[in-house]
Coordinates of C-alpha atoms and ligand atoms in Angstrom, one line a residue:
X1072 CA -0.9 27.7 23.2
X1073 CA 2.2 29.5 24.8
X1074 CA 4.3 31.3 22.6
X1075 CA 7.3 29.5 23.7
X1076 CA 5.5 26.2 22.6
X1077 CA 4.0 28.0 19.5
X1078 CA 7.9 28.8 18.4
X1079 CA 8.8 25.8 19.0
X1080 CA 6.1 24.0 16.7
X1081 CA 7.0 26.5 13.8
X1082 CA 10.8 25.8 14.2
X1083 CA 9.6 22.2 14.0
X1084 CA 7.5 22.9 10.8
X1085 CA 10.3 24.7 9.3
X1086 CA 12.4 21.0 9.8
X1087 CA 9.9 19.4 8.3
X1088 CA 9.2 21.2 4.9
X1089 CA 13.4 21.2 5.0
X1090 CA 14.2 17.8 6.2
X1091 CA 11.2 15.7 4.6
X1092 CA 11.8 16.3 0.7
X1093 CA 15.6 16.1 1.5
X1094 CA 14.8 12.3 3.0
X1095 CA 12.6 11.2 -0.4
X1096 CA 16.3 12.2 -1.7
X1097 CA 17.9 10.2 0.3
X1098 CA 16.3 6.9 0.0
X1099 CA 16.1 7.3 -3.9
X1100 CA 19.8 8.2 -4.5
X1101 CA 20.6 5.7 -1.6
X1102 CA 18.8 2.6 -2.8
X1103 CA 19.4 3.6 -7.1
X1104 CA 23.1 4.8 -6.9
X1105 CA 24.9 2.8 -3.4
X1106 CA 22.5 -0.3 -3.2
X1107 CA 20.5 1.0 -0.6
X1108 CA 23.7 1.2 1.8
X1109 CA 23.1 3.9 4.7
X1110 CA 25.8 6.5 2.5
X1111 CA 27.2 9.4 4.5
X1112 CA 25.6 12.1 2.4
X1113 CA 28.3 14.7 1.5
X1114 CA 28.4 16.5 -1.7
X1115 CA 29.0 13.4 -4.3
X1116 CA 26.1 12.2 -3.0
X1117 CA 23.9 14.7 -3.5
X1118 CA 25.1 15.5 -7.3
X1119 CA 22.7 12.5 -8.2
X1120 CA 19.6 14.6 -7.0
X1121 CA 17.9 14.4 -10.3
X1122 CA 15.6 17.0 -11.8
X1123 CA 12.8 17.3 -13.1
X1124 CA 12.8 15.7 -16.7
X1125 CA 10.1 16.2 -19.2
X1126 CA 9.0 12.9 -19.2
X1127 CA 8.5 12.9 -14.7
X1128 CA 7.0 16.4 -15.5
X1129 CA 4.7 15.5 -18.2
X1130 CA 3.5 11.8 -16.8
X1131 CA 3.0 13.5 -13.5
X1132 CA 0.7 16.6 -14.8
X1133 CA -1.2 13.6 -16.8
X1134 CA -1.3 11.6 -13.9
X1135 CA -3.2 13.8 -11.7
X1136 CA -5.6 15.2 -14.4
X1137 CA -6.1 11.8 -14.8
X1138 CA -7.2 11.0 -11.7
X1139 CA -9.0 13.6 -11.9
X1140 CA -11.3 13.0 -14.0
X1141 CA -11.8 9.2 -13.0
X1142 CA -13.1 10.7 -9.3
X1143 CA -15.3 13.1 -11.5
X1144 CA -16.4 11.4 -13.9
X1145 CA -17.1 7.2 -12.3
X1146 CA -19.8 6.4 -11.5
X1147 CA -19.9 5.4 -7.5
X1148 CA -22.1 5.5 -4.4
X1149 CA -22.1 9.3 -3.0
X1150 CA -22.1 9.0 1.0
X1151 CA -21.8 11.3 3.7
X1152 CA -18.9 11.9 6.1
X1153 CA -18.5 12.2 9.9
X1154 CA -20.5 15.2 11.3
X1155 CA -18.2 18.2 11.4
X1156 CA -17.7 20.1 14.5
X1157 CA -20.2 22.5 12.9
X1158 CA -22.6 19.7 12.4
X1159 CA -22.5 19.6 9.0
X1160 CA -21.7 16.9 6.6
X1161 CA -19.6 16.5 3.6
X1162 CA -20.5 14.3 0.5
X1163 CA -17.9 12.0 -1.2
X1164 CA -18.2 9.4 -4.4
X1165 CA -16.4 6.2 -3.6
X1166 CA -15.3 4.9 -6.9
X1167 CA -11.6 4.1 -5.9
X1168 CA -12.0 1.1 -6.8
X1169 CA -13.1 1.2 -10.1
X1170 CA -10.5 4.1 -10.7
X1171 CA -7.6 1.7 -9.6
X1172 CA -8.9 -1.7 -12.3
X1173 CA -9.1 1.0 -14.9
X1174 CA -6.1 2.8 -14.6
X1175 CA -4.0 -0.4 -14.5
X1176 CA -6.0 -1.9 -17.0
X1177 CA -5.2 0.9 -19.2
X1178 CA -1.4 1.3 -18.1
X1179 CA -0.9 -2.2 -19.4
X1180 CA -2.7 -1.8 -22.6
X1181 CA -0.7 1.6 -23.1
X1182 CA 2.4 -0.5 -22.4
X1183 CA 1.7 -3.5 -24.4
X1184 CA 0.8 -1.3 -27.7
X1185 CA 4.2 0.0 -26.9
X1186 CA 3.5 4.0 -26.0
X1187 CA 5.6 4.0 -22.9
X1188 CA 8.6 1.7 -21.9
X1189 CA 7.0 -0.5 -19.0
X1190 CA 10.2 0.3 -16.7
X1191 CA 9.8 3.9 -17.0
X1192 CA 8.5 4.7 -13.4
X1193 CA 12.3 2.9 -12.6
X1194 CA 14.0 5.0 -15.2
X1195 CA 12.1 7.9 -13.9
X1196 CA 12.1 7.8 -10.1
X1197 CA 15.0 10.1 -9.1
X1198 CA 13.1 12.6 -11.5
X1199 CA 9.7 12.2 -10.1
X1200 CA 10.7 12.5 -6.7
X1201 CA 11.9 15.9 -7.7
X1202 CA 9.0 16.8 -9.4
X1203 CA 6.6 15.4 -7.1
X1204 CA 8.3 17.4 -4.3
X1205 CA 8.1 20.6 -6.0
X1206 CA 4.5 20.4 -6.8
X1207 CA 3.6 19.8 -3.1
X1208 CA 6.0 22.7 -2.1
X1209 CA 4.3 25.0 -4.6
X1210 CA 0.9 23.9 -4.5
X1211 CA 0.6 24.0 -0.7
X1212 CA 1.1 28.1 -1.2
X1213 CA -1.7 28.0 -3.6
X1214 CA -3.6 25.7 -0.6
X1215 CA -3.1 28.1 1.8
X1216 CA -4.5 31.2 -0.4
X1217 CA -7.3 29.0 -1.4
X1218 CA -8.1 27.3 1.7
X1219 CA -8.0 30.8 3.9
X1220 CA -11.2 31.4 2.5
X1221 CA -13.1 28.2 3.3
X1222 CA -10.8 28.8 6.9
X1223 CA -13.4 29.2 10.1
X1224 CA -12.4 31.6 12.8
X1225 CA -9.8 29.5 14.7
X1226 CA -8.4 28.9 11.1
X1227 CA -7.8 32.2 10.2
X1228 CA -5.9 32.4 13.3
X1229 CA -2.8 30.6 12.0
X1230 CA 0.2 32.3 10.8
X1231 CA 1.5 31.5 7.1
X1232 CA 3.6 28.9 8.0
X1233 CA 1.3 27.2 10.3
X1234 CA -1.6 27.8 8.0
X1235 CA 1.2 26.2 4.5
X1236 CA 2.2 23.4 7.0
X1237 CA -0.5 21.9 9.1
X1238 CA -3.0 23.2 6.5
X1239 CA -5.6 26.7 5.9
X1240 CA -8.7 24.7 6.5
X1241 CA -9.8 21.1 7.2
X1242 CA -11.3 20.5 4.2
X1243 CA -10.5 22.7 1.3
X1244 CA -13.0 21.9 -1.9
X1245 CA -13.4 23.1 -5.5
X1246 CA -17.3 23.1 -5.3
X1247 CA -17.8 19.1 -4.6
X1248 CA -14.3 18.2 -5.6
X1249 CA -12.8 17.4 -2.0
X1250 CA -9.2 18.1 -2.4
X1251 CA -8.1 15.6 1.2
X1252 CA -10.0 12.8 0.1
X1253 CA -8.7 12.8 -3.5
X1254 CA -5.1 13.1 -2.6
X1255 CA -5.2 10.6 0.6
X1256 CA -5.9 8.1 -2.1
X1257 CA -5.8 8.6 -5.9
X1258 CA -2.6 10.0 -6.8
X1259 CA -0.8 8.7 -3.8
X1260 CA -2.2 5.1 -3.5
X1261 CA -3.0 4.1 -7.4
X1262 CA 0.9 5.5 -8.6
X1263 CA 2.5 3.5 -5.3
X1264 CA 0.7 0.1 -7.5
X1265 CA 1.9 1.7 -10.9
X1266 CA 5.4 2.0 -9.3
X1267 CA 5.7 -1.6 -7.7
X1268 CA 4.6 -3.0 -11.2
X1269 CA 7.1 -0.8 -13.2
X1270 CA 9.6 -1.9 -10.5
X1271 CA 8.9 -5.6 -11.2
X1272 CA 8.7 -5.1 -15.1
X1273 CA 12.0 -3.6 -14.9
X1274 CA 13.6 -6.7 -12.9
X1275 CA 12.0 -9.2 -15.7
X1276 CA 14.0 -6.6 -18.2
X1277 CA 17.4 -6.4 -16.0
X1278 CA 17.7 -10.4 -14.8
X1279 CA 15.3 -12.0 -17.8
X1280 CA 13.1 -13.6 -14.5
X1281 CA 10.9 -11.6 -11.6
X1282 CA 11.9 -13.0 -8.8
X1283 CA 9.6 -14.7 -5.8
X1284 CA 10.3 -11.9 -3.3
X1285 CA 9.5 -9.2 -6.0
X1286 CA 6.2 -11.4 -6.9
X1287 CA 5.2 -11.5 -2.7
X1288 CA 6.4 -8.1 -2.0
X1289 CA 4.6 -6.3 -5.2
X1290 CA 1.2 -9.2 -4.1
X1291 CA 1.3 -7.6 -0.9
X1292 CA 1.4 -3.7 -1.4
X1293 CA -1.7 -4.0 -4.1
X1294 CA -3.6 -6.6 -2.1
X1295 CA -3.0 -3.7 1.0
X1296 CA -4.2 -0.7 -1.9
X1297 CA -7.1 -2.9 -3.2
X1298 CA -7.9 -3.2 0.4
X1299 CA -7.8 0.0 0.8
X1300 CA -10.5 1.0 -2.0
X1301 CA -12.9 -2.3 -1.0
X1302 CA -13.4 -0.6 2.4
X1303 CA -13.3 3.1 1.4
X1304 CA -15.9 4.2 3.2
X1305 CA -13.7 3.8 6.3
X1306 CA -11.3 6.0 5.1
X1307 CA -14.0 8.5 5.9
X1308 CA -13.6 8.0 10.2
X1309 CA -9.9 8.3 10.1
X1310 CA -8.1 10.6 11.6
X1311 CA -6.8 12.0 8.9
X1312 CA -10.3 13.1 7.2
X1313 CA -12.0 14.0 10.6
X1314 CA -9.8 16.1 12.5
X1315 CA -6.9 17.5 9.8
X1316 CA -6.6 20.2 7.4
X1317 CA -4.9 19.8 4.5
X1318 CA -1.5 21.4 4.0
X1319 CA 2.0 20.3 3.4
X1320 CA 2.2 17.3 6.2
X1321 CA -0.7 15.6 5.4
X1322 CA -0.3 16.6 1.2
X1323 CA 3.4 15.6 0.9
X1324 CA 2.3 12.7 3.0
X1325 CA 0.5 11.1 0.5
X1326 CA 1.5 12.9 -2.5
X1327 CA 5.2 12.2 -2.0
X1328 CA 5.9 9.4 1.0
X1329 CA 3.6 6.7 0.1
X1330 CA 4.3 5.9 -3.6
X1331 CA 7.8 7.1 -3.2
X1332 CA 8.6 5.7 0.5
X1333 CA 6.7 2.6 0.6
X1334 CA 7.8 1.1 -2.6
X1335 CA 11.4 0.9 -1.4
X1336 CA 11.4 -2.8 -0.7
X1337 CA 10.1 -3.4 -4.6
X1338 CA 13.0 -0.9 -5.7
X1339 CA 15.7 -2.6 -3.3
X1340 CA 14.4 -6.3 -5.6
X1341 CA 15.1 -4.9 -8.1
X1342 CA 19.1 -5.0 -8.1
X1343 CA 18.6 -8.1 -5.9
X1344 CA 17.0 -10.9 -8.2
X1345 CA 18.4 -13.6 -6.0
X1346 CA 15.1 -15.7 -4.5
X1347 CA 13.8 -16.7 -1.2
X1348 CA 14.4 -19.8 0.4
X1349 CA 10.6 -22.2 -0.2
X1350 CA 10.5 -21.8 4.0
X1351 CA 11.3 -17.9 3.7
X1352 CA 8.9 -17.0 1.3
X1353 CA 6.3 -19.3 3.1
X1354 CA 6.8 -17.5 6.4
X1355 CA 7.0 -14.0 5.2
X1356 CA 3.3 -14.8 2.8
X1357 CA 1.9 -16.4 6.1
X1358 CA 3.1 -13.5 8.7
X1359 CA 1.5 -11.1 6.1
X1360 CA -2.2 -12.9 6.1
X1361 CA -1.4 -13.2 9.6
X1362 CA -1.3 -9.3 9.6
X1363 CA -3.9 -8.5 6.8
X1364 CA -6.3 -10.6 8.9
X1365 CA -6.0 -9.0 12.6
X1366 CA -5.7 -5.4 10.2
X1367 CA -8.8 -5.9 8.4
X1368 CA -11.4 -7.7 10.9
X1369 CA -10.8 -5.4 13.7
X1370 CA -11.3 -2.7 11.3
X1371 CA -14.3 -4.2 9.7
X1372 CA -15.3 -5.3 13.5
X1373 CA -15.5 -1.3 14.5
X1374 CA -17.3 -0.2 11.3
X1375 CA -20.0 -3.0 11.6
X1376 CA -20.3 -2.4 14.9
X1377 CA -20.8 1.6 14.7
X1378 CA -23.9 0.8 12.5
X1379 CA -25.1 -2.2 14.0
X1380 CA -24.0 -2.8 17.6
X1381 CA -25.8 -5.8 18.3
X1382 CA -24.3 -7.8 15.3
X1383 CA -22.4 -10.7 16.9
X1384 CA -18.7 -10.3 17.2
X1385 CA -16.7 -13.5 16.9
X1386 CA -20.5 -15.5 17.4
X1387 CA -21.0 -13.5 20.4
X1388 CA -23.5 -10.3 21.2
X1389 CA -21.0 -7.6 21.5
X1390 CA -19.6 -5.9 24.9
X1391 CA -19.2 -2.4 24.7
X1392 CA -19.0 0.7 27.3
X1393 CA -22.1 3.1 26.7
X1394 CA -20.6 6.6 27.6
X1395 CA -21.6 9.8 28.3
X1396 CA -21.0 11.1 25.1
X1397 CA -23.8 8.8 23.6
X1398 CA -21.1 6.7 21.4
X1399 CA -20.4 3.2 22.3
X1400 CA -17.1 2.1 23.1
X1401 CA -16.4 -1.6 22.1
X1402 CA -14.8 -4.1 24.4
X1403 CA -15.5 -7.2 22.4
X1404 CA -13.6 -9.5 19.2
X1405 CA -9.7 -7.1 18.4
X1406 CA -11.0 -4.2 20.7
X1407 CA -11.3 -6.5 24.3
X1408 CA -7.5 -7.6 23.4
X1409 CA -5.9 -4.3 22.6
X1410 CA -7.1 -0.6 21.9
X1411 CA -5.6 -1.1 18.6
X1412 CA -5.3 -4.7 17.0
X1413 CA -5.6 -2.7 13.4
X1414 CA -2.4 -1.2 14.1
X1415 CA -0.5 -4.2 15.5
X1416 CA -1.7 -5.8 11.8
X1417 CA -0.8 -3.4 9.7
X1418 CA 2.8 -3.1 11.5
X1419 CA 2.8 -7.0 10.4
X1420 CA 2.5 -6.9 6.8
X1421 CA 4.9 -3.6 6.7
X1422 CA 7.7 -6.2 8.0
X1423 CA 6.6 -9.0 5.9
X1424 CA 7.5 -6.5 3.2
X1425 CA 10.6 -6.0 4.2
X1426 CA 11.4 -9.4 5.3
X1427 CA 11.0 -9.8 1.5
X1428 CA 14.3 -8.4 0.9
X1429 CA 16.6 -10.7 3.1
X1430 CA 18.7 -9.5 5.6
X1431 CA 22.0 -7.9 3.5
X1432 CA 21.1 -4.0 4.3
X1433 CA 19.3 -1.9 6.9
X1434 CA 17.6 0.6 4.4
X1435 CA 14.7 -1.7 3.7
X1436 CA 13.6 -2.5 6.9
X1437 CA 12.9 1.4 7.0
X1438 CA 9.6 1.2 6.9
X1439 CA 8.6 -1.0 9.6
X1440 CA 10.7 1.0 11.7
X1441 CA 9.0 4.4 11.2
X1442 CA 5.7 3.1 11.0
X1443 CA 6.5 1.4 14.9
X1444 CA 6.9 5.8 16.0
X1445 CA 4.0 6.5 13.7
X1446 CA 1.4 4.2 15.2
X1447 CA 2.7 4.2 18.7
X1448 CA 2.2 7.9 18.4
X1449 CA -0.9 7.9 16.5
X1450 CA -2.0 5.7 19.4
X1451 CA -1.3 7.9 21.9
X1452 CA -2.3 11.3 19.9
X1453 CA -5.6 9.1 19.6
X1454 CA -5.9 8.6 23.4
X1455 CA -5.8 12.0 24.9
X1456 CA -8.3 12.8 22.1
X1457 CA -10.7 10.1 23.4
X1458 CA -9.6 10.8 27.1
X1459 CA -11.2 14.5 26.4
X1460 CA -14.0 13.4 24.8
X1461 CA -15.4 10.3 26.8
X1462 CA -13.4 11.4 30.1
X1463 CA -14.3 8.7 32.9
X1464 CA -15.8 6.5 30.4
X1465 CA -12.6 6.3 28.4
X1466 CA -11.0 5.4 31.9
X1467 CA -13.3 2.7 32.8
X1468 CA -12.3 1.5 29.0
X1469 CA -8.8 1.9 29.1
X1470 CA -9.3 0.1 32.9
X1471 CA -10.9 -3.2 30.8
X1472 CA -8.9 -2.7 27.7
X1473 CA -5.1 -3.1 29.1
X1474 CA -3.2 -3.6 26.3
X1475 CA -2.1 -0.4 23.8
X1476 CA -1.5 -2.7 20.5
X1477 CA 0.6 -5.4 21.4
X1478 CA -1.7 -7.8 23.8
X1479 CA 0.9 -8.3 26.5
X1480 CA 4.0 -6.1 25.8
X1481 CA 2.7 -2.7 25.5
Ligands
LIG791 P1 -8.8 3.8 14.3 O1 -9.5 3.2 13.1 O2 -8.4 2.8 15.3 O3 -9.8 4.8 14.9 C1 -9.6 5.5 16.2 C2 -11.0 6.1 16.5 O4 -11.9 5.0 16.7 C3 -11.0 6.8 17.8 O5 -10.6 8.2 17.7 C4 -12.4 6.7 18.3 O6 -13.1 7.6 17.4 C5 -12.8 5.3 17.8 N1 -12.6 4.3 18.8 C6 -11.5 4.0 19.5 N2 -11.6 2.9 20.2 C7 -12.9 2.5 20.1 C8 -13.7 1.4 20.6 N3 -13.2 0.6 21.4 N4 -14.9 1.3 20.1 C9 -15.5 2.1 19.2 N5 -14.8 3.2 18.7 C10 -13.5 3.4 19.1 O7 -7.5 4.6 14.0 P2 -6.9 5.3 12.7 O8 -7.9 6.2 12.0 O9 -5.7 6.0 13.2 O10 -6.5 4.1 11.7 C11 -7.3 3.4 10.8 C12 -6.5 2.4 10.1 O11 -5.6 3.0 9.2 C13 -5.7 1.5 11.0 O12 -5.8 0.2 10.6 C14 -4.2 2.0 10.8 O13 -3.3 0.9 10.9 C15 -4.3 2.5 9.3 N6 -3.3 3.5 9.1 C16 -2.3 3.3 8.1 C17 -1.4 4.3 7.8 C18 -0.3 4.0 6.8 O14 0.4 4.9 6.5 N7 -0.3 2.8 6.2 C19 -1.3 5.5 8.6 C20 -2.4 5.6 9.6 C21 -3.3 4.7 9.8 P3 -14.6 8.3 17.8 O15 -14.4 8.7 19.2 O16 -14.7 9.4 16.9 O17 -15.6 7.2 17.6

């Protein structure tokens, strides 16, 4: 890399570990203190920047131990990983799904015997935003001391910043105890469900009803989470647990952004109690099976069809592009339409979420407007990866596969 493009990557870092937490701040103060209006942000804006309380502090140190201890200790199927560019592979337990029924299982019961208040992730989120921000800041310094020494050569190569931001090593572990995995899912994921409920338990308390659009919107985020855990063994061939390390992007990412960033529609519901329309909550619940269903069988068509490639796609023996490389690339069912159908889904239920709040602010169609720049350039991060590694085969792919993600339009 040229030094010219290297400074400008670290100036870009620098914006990020700035400009990210100051965003979570944002949306919070936005959407709890001026009804998620877009608020020019001088200084009376940021006085409601809450911090850390003992009760976000304590819950959140819980939390995580928590977690913890349910990857630990659950029982679950131990599988390997993608080979690593050193040909090894990593083991992982998938028991996500076990750890999410018990840990809302036992959030209600601590709730119904009355030990915590069941709106107290509402009363609590300016604080926990705080808190959760600080202890990515500070634990990604710890990362980088830690993760330096499971670094390989080209690792150790990073400067501090570099090494804090995109991460010291790929995939930092305390013996078995992979610290990527964990984070991509059980902190993040599981308290993004605990947050939607809270956000819906604090509605019944405010208005005395939950309202439809609060009962599709919170349906719809843990149907996506319990989705997630069903199928966690494809977590495993993302992009995320193949080819990153683990620092402040991808940590704050998930640590921070999902349960605090995607449960903004819920949060918006909760000051807006007024109910869909019979025909608007019918077409927002069928646009989002509309997209859970192109998301999750082009997904589950790729992973069938990396272990079995003759298993018939859509009633039909699979096409596919044999390449150099040795891997198959598949033509056939989501993957002959567009290169990726998954993401053209999952971009559908994000705006079915938000469709969920009506159409009297801007703030809650956030989502489906950063996740259209994420995916469109995850999609093309993903194809000058594939154009190195299959080189004229990816071609003659990209030659029978048009389409980006939208069949049609791009
Ligand atoms: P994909 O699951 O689409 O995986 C891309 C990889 O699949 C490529 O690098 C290549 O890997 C392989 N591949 C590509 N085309 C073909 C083909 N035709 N046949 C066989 N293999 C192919 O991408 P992601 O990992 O980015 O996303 C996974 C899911 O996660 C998506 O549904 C996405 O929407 C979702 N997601 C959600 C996010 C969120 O915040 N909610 C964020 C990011 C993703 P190889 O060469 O190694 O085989």
């Amino acid at each position: 890399m040229s030094p010219r493009k290297r400074a400008l990557f670290n100036i870009s870092f620098v914006g990020m570990i700035v400009g990210l937490p100051l965003l979570t701040w944002y949306f919070a103060i936005s959407f709890v203190h001026y009804d998620a209006a877009l608020a020019w942000p001088d200084v009376a804006f940021w006085s409601h920047i809450q911090p850390p309380s003992v009760a976000s502090v304590g819950f959140y140190v819980l939390w995580v131990a928590f977690q913890a201890l349910l990857a630990v200790w659950l029982p679950g199927r131990t599988v390997e990983g993608a080979p690593l560019p050193d040909g090894r592979r990593l083991d992982y337990r998938l028991n996500g799904l076990l750890a999410l029924a018990l840990t809302i299982g036992l959030a209600l019961a601590v709730v119904g015997l009355g030990g915590v208040p069941a709106g107290l992730l509402f009363d609590e989120f300016g604080a926990l935003v705080t808190t959760t921000n600080l202890v990515v800041l500070l634990g990604c310094v710890w990362l980088v001391a830690f993760g330096r020494r499971q670094a390989n050569a080209a690792e150790r190569r990073l400067n501090l910043l570099e090494a804090y931001t995109v991460g010291a090593c790929r995939n930092p572990r305390i013996g078995r105890f992979d610290l990527k995995f964990f984070c991509e899912s059980r902190p993040s994921m599981i308290l993004w469900v605990l947050v939607d409920v809270s956000l819906a338990a604090k509605q019944l308390e405010l208005h005395g009803s939950v309202s439809n659009a609060m009962i599709l919107v919170c349906f719809f985020q843990i149907l996506y989470v319990a989705d997630y855990f069903c199928f966690e063994d494809a977590i495993l061939t993302t992009w995320d647990i193949k080819h990153e390390n683990f620092g402040f992007m991808l940590g704050w990412g998930c640590l921070v952004w999902i349960p605090f960033a995607y449960s903004l529609q819920p949060l918006y519901l909760v000051a807006h109690p007024e109910p869909l329309p019979w025909w608007g909550a019918g077409g927002v619940l069928l646009l989002n099976l509309l997209g859970f269903t192109i998301f999750r069988s082009s997904n589950l068509q790729k992973h069938r069809f990396s272990s079995d490639p003759m298993e018939p796609i859509w009633g039909e023996k699979p096409e596919f592009i044999q390449t150099q490389h040795g891997n198959l690339l598949l033509t056939s069912g989501w993957w002959g339409i567009s290169r990726h159908s998954n993401y053209l889904g999952d971009w559908l239920m994000g705006l079915s979420w938000s469709l969920t709040c009506g159409f009297g602010r801007l703030l809650p169609y956030f989502y489906p407007f950063y996740f259209a720049i994420l995916l469109i350039h995850r999609e093309w991060r993903d194809g000058k990866h594939c154009a190195k590694k299959y080189g004229a085969d990816w071609s003659r792919y990209t030659a029978k596969v048009r389409w980006r993600i939208i069949p049609g339009i791009y």
